[in-house]
PDB file of C-alpha atoms in Angstrom:
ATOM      1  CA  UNK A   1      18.982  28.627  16.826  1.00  0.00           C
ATOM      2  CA  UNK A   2      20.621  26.948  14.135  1.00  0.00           C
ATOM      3  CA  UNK A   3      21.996  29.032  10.986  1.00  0.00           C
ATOM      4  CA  UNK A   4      21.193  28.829   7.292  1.00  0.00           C
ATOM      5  CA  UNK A   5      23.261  30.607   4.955  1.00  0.00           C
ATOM      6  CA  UNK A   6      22.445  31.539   1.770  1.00  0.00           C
ATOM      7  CA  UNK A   7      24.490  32.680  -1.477  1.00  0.00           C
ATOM      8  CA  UNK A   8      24.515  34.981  -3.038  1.00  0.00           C
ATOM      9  CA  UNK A   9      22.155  37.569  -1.366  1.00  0.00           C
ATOM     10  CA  UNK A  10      21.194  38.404  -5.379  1.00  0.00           C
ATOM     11  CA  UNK A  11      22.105  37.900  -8.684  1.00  0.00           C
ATOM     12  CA  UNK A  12      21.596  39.197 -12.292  1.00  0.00           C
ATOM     13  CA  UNK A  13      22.092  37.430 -14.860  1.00  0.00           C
ATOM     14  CA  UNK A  14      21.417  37.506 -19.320  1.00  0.00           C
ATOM     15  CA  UNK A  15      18.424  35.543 -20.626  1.00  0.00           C
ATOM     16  CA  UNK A  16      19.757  31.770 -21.395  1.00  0.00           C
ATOM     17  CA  UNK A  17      22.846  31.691 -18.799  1.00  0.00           C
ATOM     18  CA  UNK A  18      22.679  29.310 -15.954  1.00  0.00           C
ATOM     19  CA  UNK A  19      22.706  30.320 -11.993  1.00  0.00           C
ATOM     20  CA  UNK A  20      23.790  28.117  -8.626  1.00  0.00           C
ATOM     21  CA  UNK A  21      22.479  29.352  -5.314  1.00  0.00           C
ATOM     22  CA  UNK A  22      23.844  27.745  -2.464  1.00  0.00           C
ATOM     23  CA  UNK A  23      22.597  26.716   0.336  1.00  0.00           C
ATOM     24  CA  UNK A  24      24.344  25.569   3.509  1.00  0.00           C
ATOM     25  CA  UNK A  25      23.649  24.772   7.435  1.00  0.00           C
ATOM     26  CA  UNK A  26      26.263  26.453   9.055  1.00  0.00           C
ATOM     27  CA  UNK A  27      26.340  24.552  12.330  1.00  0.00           C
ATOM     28  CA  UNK A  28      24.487  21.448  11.855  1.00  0.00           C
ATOM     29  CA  UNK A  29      24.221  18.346   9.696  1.00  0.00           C
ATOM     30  CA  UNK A  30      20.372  19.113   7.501  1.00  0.00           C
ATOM     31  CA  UNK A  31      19.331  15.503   5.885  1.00  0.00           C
ATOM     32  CA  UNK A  32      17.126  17.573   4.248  1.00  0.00           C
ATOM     33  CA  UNK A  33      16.629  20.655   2.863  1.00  0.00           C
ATOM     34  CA  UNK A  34      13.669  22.679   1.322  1.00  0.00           C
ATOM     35  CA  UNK A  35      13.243  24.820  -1.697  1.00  0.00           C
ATOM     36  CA  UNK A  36      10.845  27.585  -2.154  1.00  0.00           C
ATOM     37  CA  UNK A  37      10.128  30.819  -4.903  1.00  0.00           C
ATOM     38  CA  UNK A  38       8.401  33.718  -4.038  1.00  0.00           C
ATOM     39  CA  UNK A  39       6.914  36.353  -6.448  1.00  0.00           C
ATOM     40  CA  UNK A  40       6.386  39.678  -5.604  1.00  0.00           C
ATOM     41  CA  UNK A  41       3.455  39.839  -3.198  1.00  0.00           C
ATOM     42  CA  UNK A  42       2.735  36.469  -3.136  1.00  0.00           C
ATOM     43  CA  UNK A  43       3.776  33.503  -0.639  1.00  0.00           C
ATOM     44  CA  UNK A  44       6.142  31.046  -0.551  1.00  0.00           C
ATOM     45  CA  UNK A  45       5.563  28.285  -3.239  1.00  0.00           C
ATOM     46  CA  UNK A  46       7.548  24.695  -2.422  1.00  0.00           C
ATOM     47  CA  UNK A  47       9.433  23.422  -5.588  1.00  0.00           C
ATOM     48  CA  UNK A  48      11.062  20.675  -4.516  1.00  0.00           C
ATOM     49  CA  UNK A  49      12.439  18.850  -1.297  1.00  0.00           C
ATOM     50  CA  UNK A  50      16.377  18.076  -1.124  1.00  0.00           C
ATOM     51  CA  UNK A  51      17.828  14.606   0.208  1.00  0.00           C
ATOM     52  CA  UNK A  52      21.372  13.791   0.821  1.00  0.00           C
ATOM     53  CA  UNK A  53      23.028  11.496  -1.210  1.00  0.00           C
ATOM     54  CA  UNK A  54      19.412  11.115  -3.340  1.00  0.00           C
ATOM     55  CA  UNK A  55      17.315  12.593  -6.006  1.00  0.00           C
ATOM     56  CA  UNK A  56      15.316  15.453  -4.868  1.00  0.00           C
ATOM     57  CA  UNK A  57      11.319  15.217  -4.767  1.00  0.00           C
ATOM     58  CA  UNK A  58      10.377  18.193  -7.224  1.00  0.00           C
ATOM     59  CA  UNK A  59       6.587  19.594  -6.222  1.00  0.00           C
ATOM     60  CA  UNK A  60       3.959  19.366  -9.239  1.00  0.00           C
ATOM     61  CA  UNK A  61       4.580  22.032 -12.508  1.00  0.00           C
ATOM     62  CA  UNK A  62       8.531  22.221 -11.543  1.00  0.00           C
ATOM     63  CA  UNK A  63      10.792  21.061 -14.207  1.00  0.00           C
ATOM     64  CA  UNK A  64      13.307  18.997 -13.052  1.00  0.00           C
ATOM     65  CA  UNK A  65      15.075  19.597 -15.365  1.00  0.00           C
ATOM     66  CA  UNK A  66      15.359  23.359 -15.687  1.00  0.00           C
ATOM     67  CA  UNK A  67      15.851  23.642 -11.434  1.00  0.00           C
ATOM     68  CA  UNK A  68      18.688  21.242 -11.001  1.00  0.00           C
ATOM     69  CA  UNK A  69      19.123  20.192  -7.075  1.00  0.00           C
ATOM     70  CA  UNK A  70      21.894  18.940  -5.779  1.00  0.00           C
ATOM     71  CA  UNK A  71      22.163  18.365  -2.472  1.00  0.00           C
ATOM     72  CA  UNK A  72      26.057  16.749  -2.098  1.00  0.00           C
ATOM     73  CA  UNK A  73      26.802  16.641   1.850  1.00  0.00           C
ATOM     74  CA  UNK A  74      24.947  17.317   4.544  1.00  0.00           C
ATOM     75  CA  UNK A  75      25.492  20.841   4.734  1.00  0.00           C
ATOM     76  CA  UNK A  76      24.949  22.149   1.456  1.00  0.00           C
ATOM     77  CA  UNK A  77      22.431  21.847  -1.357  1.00  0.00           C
ATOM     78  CA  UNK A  78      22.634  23.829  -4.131  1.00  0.00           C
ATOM     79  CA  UNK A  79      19.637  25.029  -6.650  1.00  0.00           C
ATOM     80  CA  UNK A  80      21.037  25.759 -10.341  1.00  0.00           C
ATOM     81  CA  UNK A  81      18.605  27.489 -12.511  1.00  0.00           C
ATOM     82  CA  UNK A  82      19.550  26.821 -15.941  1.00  0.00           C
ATOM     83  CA  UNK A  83      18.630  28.706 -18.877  1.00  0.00           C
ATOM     84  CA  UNK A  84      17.279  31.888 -17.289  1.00  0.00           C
ATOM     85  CA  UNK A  85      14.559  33.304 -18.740  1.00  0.00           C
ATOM     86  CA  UNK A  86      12.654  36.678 -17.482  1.00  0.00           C
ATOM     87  CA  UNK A  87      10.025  35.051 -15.826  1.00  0.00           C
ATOM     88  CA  UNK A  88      12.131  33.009 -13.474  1.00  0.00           C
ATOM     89  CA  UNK A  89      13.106  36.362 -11.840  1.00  0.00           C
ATOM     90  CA  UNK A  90      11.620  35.846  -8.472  1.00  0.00           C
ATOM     91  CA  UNK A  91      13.142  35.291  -4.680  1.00  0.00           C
ATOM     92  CA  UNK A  92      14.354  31.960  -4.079  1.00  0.00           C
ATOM     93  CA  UNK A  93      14.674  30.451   0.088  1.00  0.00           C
ATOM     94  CA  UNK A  94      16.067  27.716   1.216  1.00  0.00           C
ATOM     95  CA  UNK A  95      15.219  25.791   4.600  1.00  0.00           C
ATOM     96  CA  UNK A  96      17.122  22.664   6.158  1.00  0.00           C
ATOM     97  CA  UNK A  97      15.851  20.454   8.871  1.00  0.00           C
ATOM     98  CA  UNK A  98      17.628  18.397  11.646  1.00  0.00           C
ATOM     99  CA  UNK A  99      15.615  15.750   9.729  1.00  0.00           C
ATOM    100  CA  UNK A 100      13.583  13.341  11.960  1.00  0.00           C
ATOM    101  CA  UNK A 101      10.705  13.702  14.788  1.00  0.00           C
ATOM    102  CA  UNK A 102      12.363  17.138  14.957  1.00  0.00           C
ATOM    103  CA  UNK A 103       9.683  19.824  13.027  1.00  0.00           C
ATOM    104  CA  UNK A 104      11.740  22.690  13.288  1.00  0.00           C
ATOM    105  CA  UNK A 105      13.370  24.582   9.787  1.00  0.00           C
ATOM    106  CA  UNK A 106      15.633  27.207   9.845  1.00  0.00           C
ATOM    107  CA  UNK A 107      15.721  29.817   6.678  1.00  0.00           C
ATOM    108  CA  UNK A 108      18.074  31.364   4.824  1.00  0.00           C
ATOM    109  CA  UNK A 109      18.549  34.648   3.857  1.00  0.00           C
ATOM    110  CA  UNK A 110      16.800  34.413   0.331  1.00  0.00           C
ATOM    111  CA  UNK A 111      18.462  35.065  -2.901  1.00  0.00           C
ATOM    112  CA  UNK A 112      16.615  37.508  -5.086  1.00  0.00           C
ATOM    113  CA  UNK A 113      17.437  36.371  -9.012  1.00  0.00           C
ATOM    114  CA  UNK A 114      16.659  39.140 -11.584  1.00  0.00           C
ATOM    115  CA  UNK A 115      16.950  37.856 -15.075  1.00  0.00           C
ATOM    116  CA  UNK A 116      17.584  40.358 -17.905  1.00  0.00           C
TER     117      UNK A 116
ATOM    118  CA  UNK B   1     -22.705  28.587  13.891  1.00  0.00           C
ATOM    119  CA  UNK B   2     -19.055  29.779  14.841  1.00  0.00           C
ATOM    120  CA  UNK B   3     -17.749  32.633  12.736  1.00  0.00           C
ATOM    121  CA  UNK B   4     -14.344  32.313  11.427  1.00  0.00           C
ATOM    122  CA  UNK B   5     -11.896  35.142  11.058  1.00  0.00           C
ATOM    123  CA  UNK B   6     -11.334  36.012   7.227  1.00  0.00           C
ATOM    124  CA  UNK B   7      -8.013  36.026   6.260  1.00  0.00           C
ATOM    125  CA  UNK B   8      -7.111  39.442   5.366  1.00  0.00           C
ATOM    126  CA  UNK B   9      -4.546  40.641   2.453  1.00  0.00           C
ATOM    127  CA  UNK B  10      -3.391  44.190   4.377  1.00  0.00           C
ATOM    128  CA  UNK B  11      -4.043  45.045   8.092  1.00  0.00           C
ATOM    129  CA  UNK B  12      -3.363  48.318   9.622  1.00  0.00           C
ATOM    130  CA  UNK B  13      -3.275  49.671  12.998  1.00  0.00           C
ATOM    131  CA  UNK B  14      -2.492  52.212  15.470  1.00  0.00           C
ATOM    132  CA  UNK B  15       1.113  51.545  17.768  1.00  0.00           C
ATOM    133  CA  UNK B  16       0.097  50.413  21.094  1.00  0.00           C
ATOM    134  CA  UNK B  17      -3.318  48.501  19.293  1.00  0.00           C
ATOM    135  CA  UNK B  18      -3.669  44.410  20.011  1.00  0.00           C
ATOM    136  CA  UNK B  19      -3.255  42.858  16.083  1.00  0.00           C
ATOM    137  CA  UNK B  20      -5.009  39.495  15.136  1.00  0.00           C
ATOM    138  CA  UNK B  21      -3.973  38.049  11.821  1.00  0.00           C
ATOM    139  CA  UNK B  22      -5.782  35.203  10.617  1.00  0.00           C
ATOM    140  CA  UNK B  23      -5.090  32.197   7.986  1.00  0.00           C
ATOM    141  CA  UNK B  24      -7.174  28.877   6.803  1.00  0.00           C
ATOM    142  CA  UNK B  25      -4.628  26.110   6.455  1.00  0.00           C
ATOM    143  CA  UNK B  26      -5.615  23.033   4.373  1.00  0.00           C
ATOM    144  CA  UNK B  27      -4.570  20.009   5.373  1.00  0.00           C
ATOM    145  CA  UNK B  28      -7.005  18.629   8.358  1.00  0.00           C
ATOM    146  CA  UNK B  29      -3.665  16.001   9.261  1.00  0.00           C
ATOM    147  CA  UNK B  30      -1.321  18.273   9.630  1.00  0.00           C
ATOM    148  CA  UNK B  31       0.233  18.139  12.633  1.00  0.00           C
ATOM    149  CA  UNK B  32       2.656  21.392  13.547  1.00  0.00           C
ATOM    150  CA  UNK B  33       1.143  24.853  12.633  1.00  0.00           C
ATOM    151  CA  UNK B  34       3.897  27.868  12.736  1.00  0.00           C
ATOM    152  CA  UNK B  35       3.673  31.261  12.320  1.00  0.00           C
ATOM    153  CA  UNK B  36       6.518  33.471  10.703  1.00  0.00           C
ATOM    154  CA  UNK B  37       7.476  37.376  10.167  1.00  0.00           C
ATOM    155  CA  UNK B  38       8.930  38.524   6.630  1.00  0.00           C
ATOM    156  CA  UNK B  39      10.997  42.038   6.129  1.00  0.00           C
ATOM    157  CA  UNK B  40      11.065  42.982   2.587  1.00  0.00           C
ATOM    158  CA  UNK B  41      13.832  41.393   0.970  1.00  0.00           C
ATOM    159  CA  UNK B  42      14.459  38.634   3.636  1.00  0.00           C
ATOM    160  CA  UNK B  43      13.763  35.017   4.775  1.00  0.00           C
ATOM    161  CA  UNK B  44      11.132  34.098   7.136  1.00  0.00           C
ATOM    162  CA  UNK B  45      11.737  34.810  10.916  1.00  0.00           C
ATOM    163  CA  UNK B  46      10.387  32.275  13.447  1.00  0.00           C
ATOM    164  CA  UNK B  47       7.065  33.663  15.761  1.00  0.00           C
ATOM    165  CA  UNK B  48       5.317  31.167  17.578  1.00  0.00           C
ATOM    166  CA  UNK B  49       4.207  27.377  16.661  1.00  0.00           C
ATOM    167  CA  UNK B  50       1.818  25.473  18.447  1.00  0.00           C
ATOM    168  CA  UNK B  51       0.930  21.714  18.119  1.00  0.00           C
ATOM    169  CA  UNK B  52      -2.264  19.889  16.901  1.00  0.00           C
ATOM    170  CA  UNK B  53      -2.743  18.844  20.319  1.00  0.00           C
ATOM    171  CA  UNK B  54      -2.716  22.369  21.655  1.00  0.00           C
ATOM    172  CA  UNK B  55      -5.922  25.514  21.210  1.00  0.00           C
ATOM    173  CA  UNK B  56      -3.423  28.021  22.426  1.00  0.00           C
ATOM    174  CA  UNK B  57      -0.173  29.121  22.895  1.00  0.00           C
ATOM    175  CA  UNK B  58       1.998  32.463  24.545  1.00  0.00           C
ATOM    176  CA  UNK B  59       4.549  33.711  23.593  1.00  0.00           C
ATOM    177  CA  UNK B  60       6.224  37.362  24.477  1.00  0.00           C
ATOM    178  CA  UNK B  61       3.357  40.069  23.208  1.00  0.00           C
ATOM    179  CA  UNK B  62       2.300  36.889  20.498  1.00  0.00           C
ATOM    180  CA  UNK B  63      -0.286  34.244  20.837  1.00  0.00           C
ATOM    181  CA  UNK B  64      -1.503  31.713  18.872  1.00  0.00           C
ATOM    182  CA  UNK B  65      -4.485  29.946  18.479  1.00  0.00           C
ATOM    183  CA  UNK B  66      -5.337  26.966  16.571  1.00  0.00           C
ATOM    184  CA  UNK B  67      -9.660  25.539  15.493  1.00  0.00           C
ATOM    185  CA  UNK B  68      -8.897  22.756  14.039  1.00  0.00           C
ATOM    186  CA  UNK B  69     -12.533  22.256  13.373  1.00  0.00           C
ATOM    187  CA  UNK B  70     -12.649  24.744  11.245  1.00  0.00           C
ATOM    188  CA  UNK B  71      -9.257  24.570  10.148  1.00  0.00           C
ATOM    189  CA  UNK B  72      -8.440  28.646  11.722  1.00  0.00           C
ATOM    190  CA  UNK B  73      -4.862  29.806  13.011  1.00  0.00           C
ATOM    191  CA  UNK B  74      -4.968  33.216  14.699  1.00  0.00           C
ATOM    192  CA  UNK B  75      -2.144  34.987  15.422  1.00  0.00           C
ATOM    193  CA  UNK B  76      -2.491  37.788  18.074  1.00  0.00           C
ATOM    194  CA  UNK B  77      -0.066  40.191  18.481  1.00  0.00           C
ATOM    195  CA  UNK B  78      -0.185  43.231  21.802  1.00  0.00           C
ATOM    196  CA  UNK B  79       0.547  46.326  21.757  1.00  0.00           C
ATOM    197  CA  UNK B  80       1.788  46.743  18.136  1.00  0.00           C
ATOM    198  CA  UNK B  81       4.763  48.235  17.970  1.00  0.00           C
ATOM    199  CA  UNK B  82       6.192  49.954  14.472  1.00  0.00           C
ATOM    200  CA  UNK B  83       8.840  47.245  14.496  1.00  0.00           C
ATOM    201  CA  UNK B  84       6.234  44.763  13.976  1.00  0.00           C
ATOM    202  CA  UNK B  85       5.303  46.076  10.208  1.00  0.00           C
ATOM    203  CA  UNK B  86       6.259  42.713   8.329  1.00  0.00           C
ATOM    204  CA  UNK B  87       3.890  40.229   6.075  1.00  0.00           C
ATOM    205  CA  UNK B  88       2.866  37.550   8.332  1.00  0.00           C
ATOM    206  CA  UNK B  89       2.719  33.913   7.209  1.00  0.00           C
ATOM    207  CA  UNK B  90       0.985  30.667   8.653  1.00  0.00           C
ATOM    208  CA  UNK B  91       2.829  27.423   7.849  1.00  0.00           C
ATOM    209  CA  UNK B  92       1.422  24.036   8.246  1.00  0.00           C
ATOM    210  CA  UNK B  93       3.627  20.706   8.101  1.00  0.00           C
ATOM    211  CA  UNK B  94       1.959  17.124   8.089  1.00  0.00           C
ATOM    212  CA  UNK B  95       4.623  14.780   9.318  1.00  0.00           C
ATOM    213  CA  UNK B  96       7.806  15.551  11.036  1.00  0.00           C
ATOM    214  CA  UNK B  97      10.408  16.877   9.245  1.00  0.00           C
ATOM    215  CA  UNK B  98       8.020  17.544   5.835  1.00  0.00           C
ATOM    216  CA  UNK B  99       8.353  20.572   4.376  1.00  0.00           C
ATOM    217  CA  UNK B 100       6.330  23.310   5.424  1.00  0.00           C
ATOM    218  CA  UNK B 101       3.308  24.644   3.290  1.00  0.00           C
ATOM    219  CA  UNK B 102       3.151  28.462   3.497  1.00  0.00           C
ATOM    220  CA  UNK B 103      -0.354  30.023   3.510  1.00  0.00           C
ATOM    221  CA  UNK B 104      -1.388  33.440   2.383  1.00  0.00           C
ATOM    222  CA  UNK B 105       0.267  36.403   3.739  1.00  0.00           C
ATOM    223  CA  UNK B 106      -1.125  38.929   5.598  1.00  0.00           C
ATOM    224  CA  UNK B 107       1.083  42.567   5.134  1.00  0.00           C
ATOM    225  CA  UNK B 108       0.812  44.361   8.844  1.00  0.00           C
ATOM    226  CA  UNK B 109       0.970  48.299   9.092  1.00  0.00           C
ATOM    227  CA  UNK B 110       1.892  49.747  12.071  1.00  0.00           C
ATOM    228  CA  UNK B 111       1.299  53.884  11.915  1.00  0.00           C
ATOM    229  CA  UNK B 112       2.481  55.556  15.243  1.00  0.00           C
TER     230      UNK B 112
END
C-alpha cells in the first residue's frame, strides 16, 4: 500500500512556542489530506481537511487560526500549532487520499506533541 | 425486535477464543465502513472494509459485518492471538474520498 510519513515521531516544546508537523505521501500524489488529534484514551477527532493549492476546511470548535494548515504540493501538508499551550498536548495523525472515487486513506505514523 | 451488540469500552479474552467487537456509526448515508487496529503510540493499521452494498465480508481470521438498519458494524476476529491486543476502531466515510469519521474504540486483551 501506499506510504504516509510523518515528522517528527514527537516533540516537546515550552508553553507559547510554535510547532510544524509534516506530513507527506511518500509514493503518491494525495489531493487531499486529513487531520486528526487524539487524547489519551479517546478516538480520533477530525480537525480539519487539507486541499492542494486551497484553504483547508477546519471541522467545528478548531481555530483556524491557532492550527495553521498548509498543504503546498501534493505530497506534503504541514499542521503548525502555534502558541502551545498544555492542553494541546495530545497525538496528532495525518491521512492522505488518492483523492477521487478512490475511498482508501493511508496513515501516518502519528506525532505525539507534549507541551511543557 | 433484533438485539444489537453494545459497543464495549475493554474486551478481554482467552488466545485461541473467536473476538467480536462492535460499534454504532452515525451517519445512515455513509457509504464505506472500515475497520482499523491501533498499537499504543502509533497510527491506525488497515483491517477489513466492506461497502454499503455488502452484509458481510472475509478477510484472513477477520470478518466484518455491516446492519445498516440499525446502523451496527461487527468486527469478528478467530482464534485471538496475543498479537491481536490493539484498540479497535470503526470508521465511516460518506462520499468518496471524505474524510473518515472514527467511532469509539474498543481496547482488546488477549491473555494466553
Amino acid at each position: 500500500g501506499a506510504v504516509v510519513s510523518q515528522h517528527p515521531s514527537w516533540v516537546i516544546c515550552k508553553s507559547g512556542t510554535s510547532v510544524k508537523i509534516e506530513c507527506r505521501s511518500l509514493d503518491f500524489q494525495a489531493t487531499t489530506m486529513f487531520w486528526y488529534r487524539q487524547f489519551p484514551k479517546q478516538s480520533l477527532m477530525l480537525m480539519a481537511t487539507s486541499n492542494e493549492g486551497s484553504k483547508a476546511t477546519y471541522e467545528q470548535g478548531v481555530e483556524k487560526d491557532k492550527f495553521l494548515i498548509n498543504h503546498a504540493s501534493l505530497t506534503l501538508s504541514t499542521l503548525t500549532v502555534t502558541s502551545a499551550h498544555p492542553e494541546d498536548s495530545s497525538f496528532y495523525i495525518c491521512s492522505a487520499s488518492l483523492g477521487g472515487w478512490n475511498t482508501e486513506a493511508f496513515f501516518g505514523q502519528g506525532t505525539r506533541l507534549t507541551v511543557v | 425486535g433484533e438485539s444489537v451488540g453494545l459497543h464495549l469500552p475493554t474486551l478481554s479474552v482467552q488466545e485461541g477464543d473467536n473476538s467480536i467487537i462492535n460499534c454504532a456509526y452515525s451517519n445512515s448515508a455513509s457509504d464505506y465502513f472500515i475497520w482499523y487496529k491501533q498499537e499504543s503510540g502509533k497510527g491506525p493499521q488497515f483491517i477489513i472494509d466492506i461497502r454499503s452494498n455488502m452484509d458481510k465480508r472475509q478477510g484472513q481470521r477477520v470478518t466484518v459485518l455491516l446492519n445498516k438498519t440499525v446502523k451496527h458494524l461487527s468486527l469478528q476476529i478467530a482464534a485471538t492471538q496475543p498479537g491481536d491486543s490493539a484498540v479497535y476502531f470503526c470508521a465511516e466515510m460518506g462520499q468518496a474520498g471524505t474524510a473518515l469519521i472514527f467511532g469509539k474504540g474498543t481496547t482488546l486483551s488477549v491473555s494466553s
